[in-house]
Short mmCIF file of C-alpha atoms and ligand atoms in Angstrom, two decimals:
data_model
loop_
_atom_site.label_atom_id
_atom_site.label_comp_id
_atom_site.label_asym_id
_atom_site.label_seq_id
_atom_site.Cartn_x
_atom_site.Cartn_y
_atom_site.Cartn_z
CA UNK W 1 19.92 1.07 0.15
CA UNK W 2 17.13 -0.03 2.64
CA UNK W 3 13.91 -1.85 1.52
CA UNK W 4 11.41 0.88 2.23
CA UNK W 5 7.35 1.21 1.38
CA UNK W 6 6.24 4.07 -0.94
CA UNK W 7 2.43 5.26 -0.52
CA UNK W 8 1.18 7.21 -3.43
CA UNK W 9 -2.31 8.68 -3.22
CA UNK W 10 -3.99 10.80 -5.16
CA UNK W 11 -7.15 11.96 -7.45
CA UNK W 12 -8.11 9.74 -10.14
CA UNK W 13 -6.10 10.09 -13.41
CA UNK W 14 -3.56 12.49 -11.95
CA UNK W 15 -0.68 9.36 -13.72
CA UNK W 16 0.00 7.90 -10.42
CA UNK W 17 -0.53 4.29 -11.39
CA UNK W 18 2.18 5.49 -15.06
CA UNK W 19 4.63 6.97 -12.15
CA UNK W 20 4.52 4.11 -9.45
CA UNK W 21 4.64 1.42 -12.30
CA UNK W 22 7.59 2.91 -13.82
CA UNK W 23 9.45 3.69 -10.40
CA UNK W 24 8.75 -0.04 -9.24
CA UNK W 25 10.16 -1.66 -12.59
CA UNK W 26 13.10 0.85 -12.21
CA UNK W 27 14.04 -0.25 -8.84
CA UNK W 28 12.81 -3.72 -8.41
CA UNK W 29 9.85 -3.31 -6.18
CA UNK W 30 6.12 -5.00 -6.77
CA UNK W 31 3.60 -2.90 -7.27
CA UNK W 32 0.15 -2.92 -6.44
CA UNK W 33 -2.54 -0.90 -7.59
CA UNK W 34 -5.07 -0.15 -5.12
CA UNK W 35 -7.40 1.16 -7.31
CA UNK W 36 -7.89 -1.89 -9.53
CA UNK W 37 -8.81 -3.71 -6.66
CA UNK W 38 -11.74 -1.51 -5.83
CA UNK W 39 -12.60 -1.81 -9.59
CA UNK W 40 -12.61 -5.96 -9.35
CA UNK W 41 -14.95 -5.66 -6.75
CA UNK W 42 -17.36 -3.42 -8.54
CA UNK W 43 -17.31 -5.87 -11.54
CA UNK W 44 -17.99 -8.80 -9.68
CA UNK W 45 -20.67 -6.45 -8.00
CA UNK W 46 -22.06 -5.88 -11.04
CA UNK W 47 -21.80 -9.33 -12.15
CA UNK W 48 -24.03 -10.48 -9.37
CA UNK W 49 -26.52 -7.76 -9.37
CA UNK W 50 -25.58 -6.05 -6.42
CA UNK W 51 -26.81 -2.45 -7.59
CA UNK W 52 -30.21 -1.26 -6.58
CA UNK W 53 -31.27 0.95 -9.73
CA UNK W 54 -28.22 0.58 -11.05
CA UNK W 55 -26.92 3.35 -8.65
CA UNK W 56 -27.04 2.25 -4.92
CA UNK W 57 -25.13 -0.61 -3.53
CA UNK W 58 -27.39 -3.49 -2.45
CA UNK W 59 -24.48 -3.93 0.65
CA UNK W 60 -26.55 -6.98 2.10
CA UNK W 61 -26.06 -9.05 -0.81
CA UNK W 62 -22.45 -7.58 -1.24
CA UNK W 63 -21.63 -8.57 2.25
CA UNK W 64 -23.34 -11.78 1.56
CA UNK W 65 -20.91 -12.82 -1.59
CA UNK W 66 -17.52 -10.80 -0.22
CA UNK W 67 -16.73 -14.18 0.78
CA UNK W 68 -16.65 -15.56 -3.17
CA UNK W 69 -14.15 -12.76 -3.97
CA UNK W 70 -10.65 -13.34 -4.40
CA UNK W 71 -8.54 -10.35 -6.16
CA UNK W 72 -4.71 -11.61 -6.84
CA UNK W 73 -2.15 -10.34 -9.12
CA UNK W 74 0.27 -11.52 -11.75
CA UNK W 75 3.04 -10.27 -14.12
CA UNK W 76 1.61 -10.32 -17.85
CA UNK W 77 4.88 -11.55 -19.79
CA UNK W 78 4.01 -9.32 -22.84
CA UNK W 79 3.63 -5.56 -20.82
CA UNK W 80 6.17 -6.61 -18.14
CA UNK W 81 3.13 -5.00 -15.60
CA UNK W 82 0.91 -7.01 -13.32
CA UNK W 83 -2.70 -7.57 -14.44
CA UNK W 84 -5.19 -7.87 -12.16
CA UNK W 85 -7.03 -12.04 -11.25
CA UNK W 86 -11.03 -11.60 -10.12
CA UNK W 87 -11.26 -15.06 -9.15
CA UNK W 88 -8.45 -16.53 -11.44
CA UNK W 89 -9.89 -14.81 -14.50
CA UNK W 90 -7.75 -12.11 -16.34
CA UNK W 91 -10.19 -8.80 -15.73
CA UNK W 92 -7.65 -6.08 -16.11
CA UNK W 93 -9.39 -4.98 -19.52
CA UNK W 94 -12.60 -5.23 -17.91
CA UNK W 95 -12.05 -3.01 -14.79
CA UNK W 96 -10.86 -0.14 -17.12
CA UNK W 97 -14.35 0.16 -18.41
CA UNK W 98 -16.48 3.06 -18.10
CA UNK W 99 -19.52 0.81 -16.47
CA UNK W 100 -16.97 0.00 -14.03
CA UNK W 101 -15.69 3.58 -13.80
CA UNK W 102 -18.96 4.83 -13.28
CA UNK W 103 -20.06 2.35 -10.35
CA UNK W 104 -16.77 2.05 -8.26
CA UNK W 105 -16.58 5.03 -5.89
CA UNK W 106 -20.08 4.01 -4.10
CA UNK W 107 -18.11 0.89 -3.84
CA UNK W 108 -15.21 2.31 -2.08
CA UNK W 109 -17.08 3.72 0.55
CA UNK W 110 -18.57 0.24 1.73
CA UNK W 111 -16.84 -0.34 5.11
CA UNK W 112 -16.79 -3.79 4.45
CA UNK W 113 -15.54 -3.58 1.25
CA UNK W 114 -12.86 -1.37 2.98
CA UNK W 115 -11.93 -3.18 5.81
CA UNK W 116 -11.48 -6.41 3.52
CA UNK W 117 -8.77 -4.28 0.99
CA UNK W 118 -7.03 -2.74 4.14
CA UNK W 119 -6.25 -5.88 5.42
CA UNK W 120 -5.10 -7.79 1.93
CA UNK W 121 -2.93 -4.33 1.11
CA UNK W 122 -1.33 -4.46 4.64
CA UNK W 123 -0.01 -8.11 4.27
CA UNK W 124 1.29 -7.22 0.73
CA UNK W 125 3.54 -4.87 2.61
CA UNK W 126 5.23 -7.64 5.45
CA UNK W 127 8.59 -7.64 3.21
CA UNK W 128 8.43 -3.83 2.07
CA UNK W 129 10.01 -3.03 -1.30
CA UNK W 130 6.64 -1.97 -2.62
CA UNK W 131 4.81 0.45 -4.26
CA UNK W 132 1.48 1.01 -3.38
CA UNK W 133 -0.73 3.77 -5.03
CA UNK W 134 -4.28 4.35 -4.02
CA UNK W 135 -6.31 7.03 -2.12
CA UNK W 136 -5.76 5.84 1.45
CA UNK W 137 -2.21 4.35 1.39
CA UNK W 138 -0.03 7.08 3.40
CA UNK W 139 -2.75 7.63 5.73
CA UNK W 140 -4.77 4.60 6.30
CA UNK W 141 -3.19 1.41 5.10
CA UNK W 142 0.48 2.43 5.50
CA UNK W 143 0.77 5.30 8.10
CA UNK W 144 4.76 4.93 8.60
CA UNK W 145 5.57 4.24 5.44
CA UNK W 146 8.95 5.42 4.61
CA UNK W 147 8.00 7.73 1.64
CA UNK W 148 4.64 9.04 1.15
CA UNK W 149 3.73 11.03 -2.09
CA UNK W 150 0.53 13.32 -2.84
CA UNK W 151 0.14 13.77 -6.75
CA UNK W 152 -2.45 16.31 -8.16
CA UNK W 153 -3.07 18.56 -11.40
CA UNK W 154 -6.55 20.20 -12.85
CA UNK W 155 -9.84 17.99 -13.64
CA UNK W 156 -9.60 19.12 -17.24
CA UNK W 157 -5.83 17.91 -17.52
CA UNK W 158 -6.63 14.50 -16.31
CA UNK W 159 -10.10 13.99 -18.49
CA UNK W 160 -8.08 15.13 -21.49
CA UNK W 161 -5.39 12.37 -20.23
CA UNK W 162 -7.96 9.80 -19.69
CA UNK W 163 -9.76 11.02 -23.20
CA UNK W 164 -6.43 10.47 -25.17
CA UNK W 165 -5.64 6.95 -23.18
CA UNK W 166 -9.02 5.91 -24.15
CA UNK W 167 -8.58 6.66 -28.02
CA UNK W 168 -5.33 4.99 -27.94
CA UNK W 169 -6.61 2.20 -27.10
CA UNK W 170 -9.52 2.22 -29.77
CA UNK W 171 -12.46 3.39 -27.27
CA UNK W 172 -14.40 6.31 -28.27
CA UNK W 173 -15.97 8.26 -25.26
CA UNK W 174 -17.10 11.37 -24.74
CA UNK W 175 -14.59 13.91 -22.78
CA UNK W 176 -17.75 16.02 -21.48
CA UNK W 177 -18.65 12.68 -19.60
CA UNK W 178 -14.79 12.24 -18.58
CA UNK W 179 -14.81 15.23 -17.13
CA UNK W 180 -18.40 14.55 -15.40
CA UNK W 181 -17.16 11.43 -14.02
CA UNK W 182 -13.46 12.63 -12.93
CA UNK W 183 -15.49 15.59 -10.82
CA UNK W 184 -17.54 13.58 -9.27
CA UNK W 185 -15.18 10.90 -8.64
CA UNK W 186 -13.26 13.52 -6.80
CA UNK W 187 -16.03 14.46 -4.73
CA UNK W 188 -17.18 11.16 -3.71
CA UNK W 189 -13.40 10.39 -2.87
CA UNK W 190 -12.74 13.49 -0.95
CA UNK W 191 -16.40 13.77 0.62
CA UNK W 192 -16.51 9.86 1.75
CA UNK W 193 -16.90 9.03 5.88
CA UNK W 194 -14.07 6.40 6.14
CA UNK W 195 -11.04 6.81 4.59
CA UNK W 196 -11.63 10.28 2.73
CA UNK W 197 -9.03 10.85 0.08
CA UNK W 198 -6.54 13.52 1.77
CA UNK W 199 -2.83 14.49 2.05
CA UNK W 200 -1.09 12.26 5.02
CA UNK W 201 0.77 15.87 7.01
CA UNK W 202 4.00 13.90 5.96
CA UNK W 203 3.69 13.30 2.30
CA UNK W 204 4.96 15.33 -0.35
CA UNK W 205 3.06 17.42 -2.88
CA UNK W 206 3.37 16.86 -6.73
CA UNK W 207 1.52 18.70 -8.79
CA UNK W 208 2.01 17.36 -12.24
CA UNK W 209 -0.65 19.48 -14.61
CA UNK W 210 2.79 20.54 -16.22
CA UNK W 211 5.54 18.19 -16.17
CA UNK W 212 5.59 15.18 -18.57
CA UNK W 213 6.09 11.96 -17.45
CA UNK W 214 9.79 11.69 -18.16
CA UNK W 215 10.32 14.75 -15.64
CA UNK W 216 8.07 12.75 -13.36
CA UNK W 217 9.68 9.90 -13.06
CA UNK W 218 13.30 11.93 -12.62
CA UNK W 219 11.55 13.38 -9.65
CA UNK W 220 9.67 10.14 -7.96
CA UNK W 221 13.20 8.74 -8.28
CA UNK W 222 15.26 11.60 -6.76
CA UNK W 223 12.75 11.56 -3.34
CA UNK W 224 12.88 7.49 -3.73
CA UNK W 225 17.04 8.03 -3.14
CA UNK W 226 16.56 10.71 -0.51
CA UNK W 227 14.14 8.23 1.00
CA UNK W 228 15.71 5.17 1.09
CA UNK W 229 19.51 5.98 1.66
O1 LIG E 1 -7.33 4.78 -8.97
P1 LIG E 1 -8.61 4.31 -9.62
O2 LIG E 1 -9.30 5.39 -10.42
O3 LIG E 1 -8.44 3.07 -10.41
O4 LIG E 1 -9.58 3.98 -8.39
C1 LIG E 1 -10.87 3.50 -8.57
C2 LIG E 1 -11.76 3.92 -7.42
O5 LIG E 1 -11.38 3.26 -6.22
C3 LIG E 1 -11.81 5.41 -7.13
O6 LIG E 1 -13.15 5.85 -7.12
C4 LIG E 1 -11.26 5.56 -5.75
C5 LIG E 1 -11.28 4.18 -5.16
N1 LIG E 1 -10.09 3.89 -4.39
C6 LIG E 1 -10.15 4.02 -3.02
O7 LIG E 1 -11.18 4.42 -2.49
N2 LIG E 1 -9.08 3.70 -2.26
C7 LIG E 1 -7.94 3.28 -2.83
N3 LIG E 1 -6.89 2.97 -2.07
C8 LIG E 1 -7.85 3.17 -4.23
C9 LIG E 1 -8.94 3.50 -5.00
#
């Protein structure tokens, strides 16, 4: 089988980062999580007091410190899964929180802040045999990649699935707020000038409001074959 790249976008907490994962252990590819990238930034953003009103992006003093931020990755021994390095500190607990939920999508639509995660996700991808899931990755950072997938399903299937991940892990939150921030999440990502979150014309649809994750992962590996015979 060839070495190929596999793009998959998608709305937030549609299970794309549970199906890539799985699919990259399965087959021996690294994986990279765009999305927690984005996040590290907005922590060290928030870190530094780059908020104006704890809403707007001061992008001055962003673009100012982007130079002080270095996002790496490394495989946690325990989970098998890489975790995610904001300047050689461990912040993949800290990037899953809701104060770092709630500020990342003005983040994402920083050029800068853009341009700078292109570039980093495009080297990642010199030796293929990777899986790359994100919002822009069939259509922005990997235009010919060899398999491109689209995965969707209902704003009140993925709050409930970020509500129940949430619990299981001991956090209480409110799914009414979920559900707040998964809409507008969705809007900002869709509605954004660079980059918008969007189907590449050559990726696949999955819409997974109905299949559990066993049946996705049976069907991410079926097109993975297909793709990479
Ligand atoms: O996938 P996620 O929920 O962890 O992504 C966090 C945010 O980053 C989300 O608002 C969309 C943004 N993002 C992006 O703009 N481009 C990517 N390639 C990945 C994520």
């Amino acid at each position: 089988m060839k070495k190929i790249i596999i793009a998959i976008d998608g709305f937030s907490s549609c299970g794309k980062s549970t199906m890539a994962k799985d699919l990259a252990k399965e087959i021996g590819y690294i994986y990279v999580d765009t999305g927690a990238m984005y996040r590290a930034v907005t922590l060290f953003a928030l870190r530094n007091d780059c908020f104006i009103n704890d809403s707007e992006v001061n992008v001055e003093k962003l673009e100012r410190k982007m130079n002080e931020i270095s996002i790496t990755f490394a495989i946690n021994k325990e989970t098998g899964r890489p975790d995610t390095y904001l300047n050689a500190e461990n912040v993949e607990k800290e990037i899953r929180s809701m104060d770092v939920s709630s500020h990342v999508s003005p983040i994402a639509t920083v050029p800068f802040v853009r341009k700078a995660m292109v570039a980093q996700q495009q080297k990642m991808g010199d030796k293929k045999g990777l899986v790359m899931d994100g919002r822009d990755i069939g259509t922005t950072v990997f235009p010919s990649a060899e398999l491109k997938i689209y995965v969707t399903a209902s704003a009140e299937i993925r709050a409930k699935r970020r509500f129940d991940e949430l619990k299981a892990k001991g956090i209480t939150a409110n799914f009414d707020d979920i559900l707040k921030n998964v809409n507008e999440r969705d809007y900002i990502d869709t509605h954004r000038d660079i980059s918008p979150l969007c189907k590449a014309e050559d990726a696949i649809l999955l819409d997974n409001s109905n299949m559990t994750i066993a049946e996705q992962k049976q069907w991410l590996l079926d097109k993975y074959r297909e793709a990479a015979e």
